[in-house]
Structures are given as structure tokens and as C-alpha cells.
CSV table of N, CA, C and O in Angstrom, one decimal:
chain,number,residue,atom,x,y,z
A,28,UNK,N,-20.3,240.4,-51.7
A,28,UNK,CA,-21.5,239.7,-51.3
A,28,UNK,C,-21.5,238.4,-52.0
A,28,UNK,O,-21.5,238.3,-53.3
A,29,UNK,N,-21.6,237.1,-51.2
A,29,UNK,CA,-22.1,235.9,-51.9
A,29,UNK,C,-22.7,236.0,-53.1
A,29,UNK,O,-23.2,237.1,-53.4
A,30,UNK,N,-22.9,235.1,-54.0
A,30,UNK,CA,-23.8,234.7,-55.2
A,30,UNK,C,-23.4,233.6,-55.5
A,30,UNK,O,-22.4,232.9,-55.0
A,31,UNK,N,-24.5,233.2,-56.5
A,31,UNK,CA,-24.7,231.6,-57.4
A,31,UNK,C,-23.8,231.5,-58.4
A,31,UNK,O,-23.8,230.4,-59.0
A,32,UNK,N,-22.7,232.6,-59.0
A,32,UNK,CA,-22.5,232.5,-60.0
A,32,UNK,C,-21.0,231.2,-59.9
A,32,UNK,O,-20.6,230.6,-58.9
A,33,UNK,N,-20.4,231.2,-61.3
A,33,UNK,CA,-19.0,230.7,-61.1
A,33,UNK,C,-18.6,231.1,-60.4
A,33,UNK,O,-18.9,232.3,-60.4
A,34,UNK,N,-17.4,230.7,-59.1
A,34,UNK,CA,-16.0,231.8,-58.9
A,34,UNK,C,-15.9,232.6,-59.7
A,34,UNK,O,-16.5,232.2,-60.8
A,35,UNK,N,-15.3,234.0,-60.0
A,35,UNK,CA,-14.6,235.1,-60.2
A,35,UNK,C,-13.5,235.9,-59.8
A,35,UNK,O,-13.8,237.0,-59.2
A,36,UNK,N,-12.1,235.5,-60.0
A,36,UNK,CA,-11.1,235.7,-59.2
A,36,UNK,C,-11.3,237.4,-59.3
A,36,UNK,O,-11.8,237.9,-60.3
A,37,UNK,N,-11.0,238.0,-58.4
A,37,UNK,CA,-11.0,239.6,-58.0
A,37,UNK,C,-10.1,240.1,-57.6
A,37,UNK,O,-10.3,241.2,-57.0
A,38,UNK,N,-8.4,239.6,-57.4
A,38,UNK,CA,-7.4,239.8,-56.9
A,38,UNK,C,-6.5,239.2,-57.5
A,38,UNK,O,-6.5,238.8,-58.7
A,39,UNK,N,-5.4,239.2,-56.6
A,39,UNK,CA,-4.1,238.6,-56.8
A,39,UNK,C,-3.9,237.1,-56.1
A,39,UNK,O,-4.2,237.0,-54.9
A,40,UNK,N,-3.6,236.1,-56.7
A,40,UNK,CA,-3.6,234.9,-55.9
A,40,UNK,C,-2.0,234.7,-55.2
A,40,UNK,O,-1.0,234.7,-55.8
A,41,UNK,N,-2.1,234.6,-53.7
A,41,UNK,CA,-1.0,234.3,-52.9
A,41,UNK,C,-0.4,232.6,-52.7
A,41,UNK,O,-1.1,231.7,-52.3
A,42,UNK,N,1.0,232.4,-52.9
A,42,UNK,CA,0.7,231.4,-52.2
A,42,UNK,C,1.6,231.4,-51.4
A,42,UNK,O,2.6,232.1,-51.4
A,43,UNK,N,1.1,230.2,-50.4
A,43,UNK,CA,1.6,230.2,-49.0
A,43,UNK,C,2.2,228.8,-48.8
A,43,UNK,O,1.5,227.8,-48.9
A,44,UNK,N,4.0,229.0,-48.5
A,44,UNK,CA,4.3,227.5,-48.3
A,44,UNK,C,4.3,227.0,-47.1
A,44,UNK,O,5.2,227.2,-46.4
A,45,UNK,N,3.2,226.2,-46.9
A,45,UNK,CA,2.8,225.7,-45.7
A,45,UNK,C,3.6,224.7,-44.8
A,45,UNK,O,3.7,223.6,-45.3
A,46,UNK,N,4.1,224.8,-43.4
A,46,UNK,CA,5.1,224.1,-42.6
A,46,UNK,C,4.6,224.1,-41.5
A,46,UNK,O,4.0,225.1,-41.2
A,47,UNK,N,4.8,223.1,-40.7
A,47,UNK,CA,4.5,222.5,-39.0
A,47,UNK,C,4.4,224.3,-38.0
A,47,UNK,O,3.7,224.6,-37.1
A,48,UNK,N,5.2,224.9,-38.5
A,48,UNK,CA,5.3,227.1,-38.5
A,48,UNK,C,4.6,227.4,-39.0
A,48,UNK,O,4.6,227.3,-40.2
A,49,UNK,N,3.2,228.4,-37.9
A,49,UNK,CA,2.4,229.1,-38.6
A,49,UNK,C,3.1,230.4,-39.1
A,49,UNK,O,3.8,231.3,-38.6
A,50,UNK,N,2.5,230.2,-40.5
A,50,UNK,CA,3.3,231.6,-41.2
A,50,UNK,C,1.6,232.2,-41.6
A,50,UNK,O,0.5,231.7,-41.4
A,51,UNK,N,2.1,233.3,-42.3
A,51,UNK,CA,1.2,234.3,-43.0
A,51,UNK,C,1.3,234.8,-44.3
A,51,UNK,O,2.3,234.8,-45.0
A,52,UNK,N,0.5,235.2,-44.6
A,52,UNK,CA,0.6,236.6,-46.2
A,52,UNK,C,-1.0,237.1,-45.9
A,52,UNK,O,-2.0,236.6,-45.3
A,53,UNK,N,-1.0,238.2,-46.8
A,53,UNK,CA,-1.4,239.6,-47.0
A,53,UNK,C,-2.5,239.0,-48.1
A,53,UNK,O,-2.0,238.2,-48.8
A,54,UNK,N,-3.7,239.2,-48.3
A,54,UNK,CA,-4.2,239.1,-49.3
A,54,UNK,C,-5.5,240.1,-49.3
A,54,UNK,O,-6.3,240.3,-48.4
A,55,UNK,N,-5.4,240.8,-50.9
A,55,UNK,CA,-6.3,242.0,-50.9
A,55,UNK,C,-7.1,241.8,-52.5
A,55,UNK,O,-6.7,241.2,-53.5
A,56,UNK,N,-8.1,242.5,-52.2
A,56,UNK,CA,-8.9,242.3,-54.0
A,56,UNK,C,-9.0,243.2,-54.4
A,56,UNK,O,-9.0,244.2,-53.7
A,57,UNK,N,-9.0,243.0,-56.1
A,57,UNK,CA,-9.1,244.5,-56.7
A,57,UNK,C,-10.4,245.0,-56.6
A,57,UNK,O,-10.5,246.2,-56.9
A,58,UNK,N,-11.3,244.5,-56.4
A,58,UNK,CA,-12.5,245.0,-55.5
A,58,UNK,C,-12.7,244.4,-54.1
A,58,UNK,O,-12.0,243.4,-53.7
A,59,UNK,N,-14.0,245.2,-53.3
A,59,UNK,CA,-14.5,244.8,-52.5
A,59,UNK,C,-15.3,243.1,-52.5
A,59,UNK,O,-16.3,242.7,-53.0
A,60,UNK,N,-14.3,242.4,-51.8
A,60,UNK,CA,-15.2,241.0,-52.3
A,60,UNK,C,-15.1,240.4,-50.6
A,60,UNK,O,-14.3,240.7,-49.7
A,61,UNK,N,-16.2,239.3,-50.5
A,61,UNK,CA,-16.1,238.8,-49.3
A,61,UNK,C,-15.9,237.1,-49.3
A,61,UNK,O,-16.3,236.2,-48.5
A,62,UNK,N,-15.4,236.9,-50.4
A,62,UNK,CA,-15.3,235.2,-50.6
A,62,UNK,C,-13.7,235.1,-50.9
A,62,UNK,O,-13.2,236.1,-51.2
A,63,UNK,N,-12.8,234.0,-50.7
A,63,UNK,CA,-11.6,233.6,-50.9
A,63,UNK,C,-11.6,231.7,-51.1
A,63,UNK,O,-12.1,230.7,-50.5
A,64,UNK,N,-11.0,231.7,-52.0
A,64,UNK,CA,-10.8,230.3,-53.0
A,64,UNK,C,-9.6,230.2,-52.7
A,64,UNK,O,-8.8,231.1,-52.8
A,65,UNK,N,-9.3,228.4,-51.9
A,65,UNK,CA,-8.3,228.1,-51.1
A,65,UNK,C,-8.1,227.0,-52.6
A,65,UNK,O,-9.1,226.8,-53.3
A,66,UNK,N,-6.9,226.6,-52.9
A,66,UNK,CA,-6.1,225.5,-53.6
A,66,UNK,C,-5.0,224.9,-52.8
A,66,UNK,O,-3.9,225.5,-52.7
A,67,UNK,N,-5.3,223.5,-52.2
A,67,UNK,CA,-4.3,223.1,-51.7
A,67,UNK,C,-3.6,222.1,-52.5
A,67,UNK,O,-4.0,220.9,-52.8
A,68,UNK,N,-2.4,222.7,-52.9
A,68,UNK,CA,-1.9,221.3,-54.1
A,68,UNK,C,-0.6,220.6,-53.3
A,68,UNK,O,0.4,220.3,-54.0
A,69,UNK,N,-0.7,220.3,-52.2
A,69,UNK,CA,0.0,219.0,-51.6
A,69,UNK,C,-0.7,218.6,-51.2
A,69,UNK,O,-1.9,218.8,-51.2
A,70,UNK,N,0.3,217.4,-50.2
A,70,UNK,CA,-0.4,215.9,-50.0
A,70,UNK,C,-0.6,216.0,-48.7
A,70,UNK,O,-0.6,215.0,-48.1
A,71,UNK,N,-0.7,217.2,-48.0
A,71,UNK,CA,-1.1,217.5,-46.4
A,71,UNK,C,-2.2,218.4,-46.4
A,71,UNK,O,-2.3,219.4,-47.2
A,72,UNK,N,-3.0,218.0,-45.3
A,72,UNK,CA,-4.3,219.5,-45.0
A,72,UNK,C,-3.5,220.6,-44.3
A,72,UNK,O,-2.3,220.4,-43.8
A,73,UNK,N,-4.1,221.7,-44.2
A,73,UNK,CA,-3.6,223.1,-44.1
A,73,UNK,C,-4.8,223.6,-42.9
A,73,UNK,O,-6.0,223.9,-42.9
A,74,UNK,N,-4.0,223.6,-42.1
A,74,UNK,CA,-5.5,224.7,-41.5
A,74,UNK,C,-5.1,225.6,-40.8
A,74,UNK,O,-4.2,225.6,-39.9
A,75,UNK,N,-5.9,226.9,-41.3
A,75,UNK,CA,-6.0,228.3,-41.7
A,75,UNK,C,-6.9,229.4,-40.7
A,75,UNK,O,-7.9,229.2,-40.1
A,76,UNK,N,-6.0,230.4,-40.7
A,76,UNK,CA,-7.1,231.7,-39.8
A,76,UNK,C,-7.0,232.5,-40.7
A,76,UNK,O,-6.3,232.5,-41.7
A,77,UNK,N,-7.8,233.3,-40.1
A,77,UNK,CA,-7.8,234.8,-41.3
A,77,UNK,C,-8.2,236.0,-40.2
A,77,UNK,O,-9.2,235.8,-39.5
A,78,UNK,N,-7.4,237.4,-40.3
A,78,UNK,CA,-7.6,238.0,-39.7
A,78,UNK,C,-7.4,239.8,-40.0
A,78,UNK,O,-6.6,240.0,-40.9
A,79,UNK,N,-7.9,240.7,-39.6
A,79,UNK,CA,-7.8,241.4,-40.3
A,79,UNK,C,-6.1,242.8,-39.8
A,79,UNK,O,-5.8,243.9,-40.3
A,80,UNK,N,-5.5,241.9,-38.8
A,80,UNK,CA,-3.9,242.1,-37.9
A,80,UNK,C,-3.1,241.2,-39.0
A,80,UNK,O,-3.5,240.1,-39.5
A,81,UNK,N,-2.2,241.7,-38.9
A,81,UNK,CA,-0.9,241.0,-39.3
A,81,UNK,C,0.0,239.8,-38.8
A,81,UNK,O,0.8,239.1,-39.3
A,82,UNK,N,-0.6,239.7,-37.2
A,82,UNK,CA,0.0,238.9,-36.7
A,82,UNK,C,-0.6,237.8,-36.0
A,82,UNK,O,-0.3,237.2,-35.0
A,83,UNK,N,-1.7,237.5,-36.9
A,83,UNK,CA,-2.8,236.8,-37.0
A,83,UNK,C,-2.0,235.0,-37.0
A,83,UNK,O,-1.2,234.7,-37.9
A,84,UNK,N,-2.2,234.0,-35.9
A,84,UNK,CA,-1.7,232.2,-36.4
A,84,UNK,C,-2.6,231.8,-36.7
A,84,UNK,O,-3.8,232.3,-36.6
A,85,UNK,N,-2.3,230.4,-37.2
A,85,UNK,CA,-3.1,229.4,-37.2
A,85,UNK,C,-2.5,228.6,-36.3
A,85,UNK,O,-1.3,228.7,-36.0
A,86,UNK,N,-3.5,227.3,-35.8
A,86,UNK,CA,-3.3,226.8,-34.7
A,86,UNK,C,-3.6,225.2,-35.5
A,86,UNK,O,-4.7,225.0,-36.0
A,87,UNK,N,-2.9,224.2,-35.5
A,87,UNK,CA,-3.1,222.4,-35.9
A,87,UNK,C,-4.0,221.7,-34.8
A,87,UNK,O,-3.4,221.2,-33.8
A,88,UNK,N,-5.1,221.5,-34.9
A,88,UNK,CA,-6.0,220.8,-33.5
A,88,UNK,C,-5.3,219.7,-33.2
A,88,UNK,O,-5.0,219.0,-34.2
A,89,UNK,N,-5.1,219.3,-32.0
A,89,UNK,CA,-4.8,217.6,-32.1
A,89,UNK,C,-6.1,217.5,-30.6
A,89,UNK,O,-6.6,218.3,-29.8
A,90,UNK,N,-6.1,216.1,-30.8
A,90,UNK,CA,-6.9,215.1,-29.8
A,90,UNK,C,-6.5,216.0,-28.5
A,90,UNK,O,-5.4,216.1,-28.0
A,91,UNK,N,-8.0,216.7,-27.9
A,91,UNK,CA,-8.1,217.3,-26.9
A,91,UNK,C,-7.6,218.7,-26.7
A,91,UNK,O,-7.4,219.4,-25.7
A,92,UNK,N,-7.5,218.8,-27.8
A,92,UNK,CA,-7.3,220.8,-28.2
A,92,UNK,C,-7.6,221.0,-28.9
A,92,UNK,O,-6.7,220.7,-29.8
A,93,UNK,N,-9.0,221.7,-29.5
A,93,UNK,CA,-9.3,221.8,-30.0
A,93,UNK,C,-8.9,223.2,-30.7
A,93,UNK,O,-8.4,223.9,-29.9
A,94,UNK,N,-8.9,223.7,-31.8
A,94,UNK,CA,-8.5,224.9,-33.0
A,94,UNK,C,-9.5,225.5,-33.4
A,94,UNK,O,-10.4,224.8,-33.8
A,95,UNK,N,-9.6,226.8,-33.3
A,95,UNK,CA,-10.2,228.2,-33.9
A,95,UNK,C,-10.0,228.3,-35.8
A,95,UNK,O,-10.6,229.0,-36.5
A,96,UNK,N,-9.0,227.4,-36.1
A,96,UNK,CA,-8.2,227.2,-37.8
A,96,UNK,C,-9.2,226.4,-37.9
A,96,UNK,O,-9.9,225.9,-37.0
A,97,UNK,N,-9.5,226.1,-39.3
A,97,UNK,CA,-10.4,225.5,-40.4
A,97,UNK,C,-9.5,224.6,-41.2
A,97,UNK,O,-8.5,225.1,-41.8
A,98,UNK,N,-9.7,223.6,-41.2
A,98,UNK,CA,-8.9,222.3,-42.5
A,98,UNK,C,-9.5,222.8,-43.7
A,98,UNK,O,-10.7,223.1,-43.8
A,99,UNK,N,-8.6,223.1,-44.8
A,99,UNK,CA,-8.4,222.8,-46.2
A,99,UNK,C,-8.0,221.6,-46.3
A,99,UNK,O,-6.8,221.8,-46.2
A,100,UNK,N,-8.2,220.5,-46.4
A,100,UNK,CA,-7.8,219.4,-46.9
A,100,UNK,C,-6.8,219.0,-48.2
A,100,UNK,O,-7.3,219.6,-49.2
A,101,UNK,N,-5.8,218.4,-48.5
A,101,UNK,CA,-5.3,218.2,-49.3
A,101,UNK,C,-6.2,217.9,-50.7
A,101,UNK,O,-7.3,217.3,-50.6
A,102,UNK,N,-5.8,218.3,-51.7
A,102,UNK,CA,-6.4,218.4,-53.0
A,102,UNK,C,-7.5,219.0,-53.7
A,102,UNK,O,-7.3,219.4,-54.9
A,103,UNK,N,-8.6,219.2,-53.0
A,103,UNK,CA,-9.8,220.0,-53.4
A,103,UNK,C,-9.7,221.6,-53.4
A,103,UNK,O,-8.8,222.2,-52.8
A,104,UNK,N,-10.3,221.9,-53.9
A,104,UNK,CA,-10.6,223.5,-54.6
A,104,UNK,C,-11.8,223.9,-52.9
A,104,UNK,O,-12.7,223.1,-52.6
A,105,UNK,N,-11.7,224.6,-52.3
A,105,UNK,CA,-12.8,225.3,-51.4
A,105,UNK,C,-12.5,226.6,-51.4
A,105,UNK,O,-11.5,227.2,-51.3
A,106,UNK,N,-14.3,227.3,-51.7
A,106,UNK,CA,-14.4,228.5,-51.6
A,106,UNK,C,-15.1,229.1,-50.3
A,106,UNK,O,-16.1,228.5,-50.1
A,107,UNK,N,-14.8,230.2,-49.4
A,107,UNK,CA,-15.4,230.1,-48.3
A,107,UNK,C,-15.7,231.7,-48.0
A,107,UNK,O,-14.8,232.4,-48.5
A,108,UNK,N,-16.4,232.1,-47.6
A,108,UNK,CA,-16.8,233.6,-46.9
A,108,UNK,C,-16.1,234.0,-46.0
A,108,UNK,O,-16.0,233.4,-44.9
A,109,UNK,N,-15.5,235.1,-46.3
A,109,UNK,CA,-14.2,235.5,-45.3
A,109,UNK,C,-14.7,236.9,-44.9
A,109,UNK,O,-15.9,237.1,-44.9
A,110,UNK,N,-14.0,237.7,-44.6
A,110,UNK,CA,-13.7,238.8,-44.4
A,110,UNK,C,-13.5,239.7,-44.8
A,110,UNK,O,-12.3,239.9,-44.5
A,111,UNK,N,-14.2,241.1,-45.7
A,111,UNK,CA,-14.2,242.0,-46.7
A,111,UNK,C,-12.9,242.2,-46.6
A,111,UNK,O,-12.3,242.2,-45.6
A,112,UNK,N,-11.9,242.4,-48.2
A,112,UNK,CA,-10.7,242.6,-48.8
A,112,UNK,C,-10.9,243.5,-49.9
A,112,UNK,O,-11.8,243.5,-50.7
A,113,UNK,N,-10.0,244.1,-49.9
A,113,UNK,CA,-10.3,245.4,-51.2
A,113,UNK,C,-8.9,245.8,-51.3
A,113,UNK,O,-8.1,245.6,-50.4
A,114,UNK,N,-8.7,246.6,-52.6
A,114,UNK,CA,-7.8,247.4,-52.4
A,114,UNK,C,-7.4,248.2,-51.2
A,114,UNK,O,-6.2,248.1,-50.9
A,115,UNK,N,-8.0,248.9,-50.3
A,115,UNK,CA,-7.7,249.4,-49.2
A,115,UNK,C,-8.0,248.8,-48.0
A,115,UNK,O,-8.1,249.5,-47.0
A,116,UNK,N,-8.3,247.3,-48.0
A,116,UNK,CA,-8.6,246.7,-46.8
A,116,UNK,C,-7.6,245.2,-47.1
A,116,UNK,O,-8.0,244.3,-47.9
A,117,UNK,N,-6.7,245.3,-46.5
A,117,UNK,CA,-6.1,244.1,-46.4
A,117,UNK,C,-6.4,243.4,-45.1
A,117,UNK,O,-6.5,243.8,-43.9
A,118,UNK,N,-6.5,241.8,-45.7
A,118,UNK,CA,-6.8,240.7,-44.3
A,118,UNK,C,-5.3,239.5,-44.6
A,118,UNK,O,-4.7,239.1,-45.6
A,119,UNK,N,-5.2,239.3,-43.7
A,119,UNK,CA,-4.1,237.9,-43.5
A,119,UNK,C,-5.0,236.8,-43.3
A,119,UNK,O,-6.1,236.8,-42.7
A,120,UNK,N,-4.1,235.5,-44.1
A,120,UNK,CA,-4.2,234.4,-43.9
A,120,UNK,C,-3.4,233.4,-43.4
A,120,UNK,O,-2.9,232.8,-44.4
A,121,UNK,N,-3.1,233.2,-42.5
A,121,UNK,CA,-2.0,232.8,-41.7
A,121,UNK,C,-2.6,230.8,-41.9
A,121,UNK,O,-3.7,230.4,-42.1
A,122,UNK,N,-1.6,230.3,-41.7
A,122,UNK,CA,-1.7,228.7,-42.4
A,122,UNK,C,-0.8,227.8,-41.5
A,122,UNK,O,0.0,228.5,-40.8
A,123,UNK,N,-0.7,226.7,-41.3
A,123,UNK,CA,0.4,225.5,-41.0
A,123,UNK,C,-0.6,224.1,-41.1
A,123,UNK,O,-1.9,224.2,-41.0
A,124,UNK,N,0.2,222.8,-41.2
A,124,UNK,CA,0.1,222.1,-41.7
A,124,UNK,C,0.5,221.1,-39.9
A,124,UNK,O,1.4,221.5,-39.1
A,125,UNK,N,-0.3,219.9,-39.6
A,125,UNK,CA,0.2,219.1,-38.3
A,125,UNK,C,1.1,218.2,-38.9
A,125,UNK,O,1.2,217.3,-38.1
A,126,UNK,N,1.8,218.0,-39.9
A,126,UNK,CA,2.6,217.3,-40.2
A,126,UNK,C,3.4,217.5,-41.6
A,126,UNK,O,2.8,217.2,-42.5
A,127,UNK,N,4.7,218.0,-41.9
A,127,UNK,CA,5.1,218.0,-43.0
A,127,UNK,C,4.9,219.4,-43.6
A,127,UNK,O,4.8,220.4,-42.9
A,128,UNK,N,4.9,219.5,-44.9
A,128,UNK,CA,4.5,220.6,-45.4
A,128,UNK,C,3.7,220.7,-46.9
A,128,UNK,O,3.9,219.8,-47.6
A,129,UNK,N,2.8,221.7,-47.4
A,129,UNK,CA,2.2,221.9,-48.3
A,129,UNK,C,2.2,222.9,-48.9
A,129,UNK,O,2.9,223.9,-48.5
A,130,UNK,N,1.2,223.0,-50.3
A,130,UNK,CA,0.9,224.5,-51.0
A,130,UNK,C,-0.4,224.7,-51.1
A,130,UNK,O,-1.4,224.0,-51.6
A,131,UNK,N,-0.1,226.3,-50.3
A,131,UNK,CA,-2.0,226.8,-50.2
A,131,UNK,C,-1.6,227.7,-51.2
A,131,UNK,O,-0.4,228.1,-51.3
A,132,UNK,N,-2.4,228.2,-52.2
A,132,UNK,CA,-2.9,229.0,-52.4
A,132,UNK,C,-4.7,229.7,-52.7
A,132,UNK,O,-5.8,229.2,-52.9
A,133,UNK,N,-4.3,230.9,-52.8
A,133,UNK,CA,-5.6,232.0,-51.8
A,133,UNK,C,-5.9,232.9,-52.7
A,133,UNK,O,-5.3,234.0,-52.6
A,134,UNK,N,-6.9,233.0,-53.9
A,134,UNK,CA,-7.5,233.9,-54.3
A,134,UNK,C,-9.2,234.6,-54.1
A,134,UNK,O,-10.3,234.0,-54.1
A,135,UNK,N,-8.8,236.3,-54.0
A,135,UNK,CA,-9.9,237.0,-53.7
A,135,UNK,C,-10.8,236.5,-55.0
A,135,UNK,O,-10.5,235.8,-56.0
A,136,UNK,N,-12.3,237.2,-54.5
A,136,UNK,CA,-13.2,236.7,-55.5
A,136,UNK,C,-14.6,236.7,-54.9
A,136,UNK,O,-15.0,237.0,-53.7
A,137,UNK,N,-15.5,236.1,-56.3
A,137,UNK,CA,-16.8,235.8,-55.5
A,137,UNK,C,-17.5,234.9,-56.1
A,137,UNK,O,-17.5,235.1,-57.4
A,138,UNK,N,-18.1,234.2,-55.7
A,138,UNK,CA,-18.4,233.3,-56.4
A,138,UNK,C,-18.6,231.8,-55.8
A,138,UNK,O,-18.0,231.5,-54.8
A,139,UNK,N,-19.5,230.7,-56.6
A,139,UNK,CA,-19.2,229.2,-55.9
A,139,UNK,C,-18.0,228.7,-56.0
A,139,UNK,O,-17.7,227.6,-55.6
């Protein structure tokens, strides 16, 4: 459940090396949490699905097609409400980048 407090990571942090290829990984919390804290530490935006299938893409919008994926932008910290993860509930985060490549990484949690 959302709250006001700090972030509180509740899992394992994935990272995902992000390429023009939508790829994926697995990401699960050591509790039930519904929030996920994106780190993008390259010099490209990332945009992301999440799903609770494995063979979940992400899709790069360009001019006139529009994308169901969400921008992480290059550099900033974003925390966002996802999709319950737990020990026994794994969700995918599937990523690619419209140009080049980057680094996402993805920890469970809850928190601003």
C-alpha cells in the first residue's frame, strides 16, 4: 500500500541493460509491496512495461505511434505504483531504450 514515508527498499534490486531490444527480468519483494523505484544511470530514457507474464515488451513511442511503455528518463530516481510483488508473486519489467543503450535498475518497496 502507498504511504508518505521515505522509500523503503523491500526486495532485491534488478538491473536491466537496456538496448533498442526489448528485454526483461523478474522482479519480486521480500514482502507484499505495490510500489517499484526505477534508477536510470545512463545517458538514454528507458521506457518500461510491467506485467505479471513473462513475456511481457516494452514498446519506444515514436511520432505517430503511440506506446502503452512509460519514460524513465535518463538520471532521476522515480518511484511509481505497480503491481503487487511478493515472495510468491512475481511481476516482469520488460525495458528498451529508442536509441542506444542504458542502465535501469528496479527496486521493490514502498514508499516516496
Amino acid at each position: 500500500m502507498a504511504n508518505n514515508i521515505a522509500f523503503q527498499p523491500m526486495g532485491n534490486t534488478v538491473a536491466l541493460s537496456v538496448t533498442t531490444t526489448s528485454s526483461n527480468s523478474a522482479v519480486s519483494g521480500a514482502n507484499a509491496v505495490n510500489q517499484l523505484m526505477f534508477a536510470n544511470t545512463g545517458a538514454n530514457a528507458a521506457f518500461v512495461s510491467i506485467s505479471t507474464v513473462n513475456t511481457v515488451t516494452a514498446v519506444a513511442p515514436v511520432a505517430g505511434t503511440p506506446s502503452s511503455s512509460f519514460c524513465i528518463p535518463a538520471g532521476p530516481i522515480k518511484v511509481i505504483s505497480a503491481l503487487q510483488t511478493s515472495p510468491t508473486q512475481t511481476i516482469y519489467v520488460a525495458a528498451i531504450t529508442g536509441t542506444s543503450t542504458t542502465t535501469l535498475y528496479v527496486t521493490p518497496g514502498e514508499g516516496l
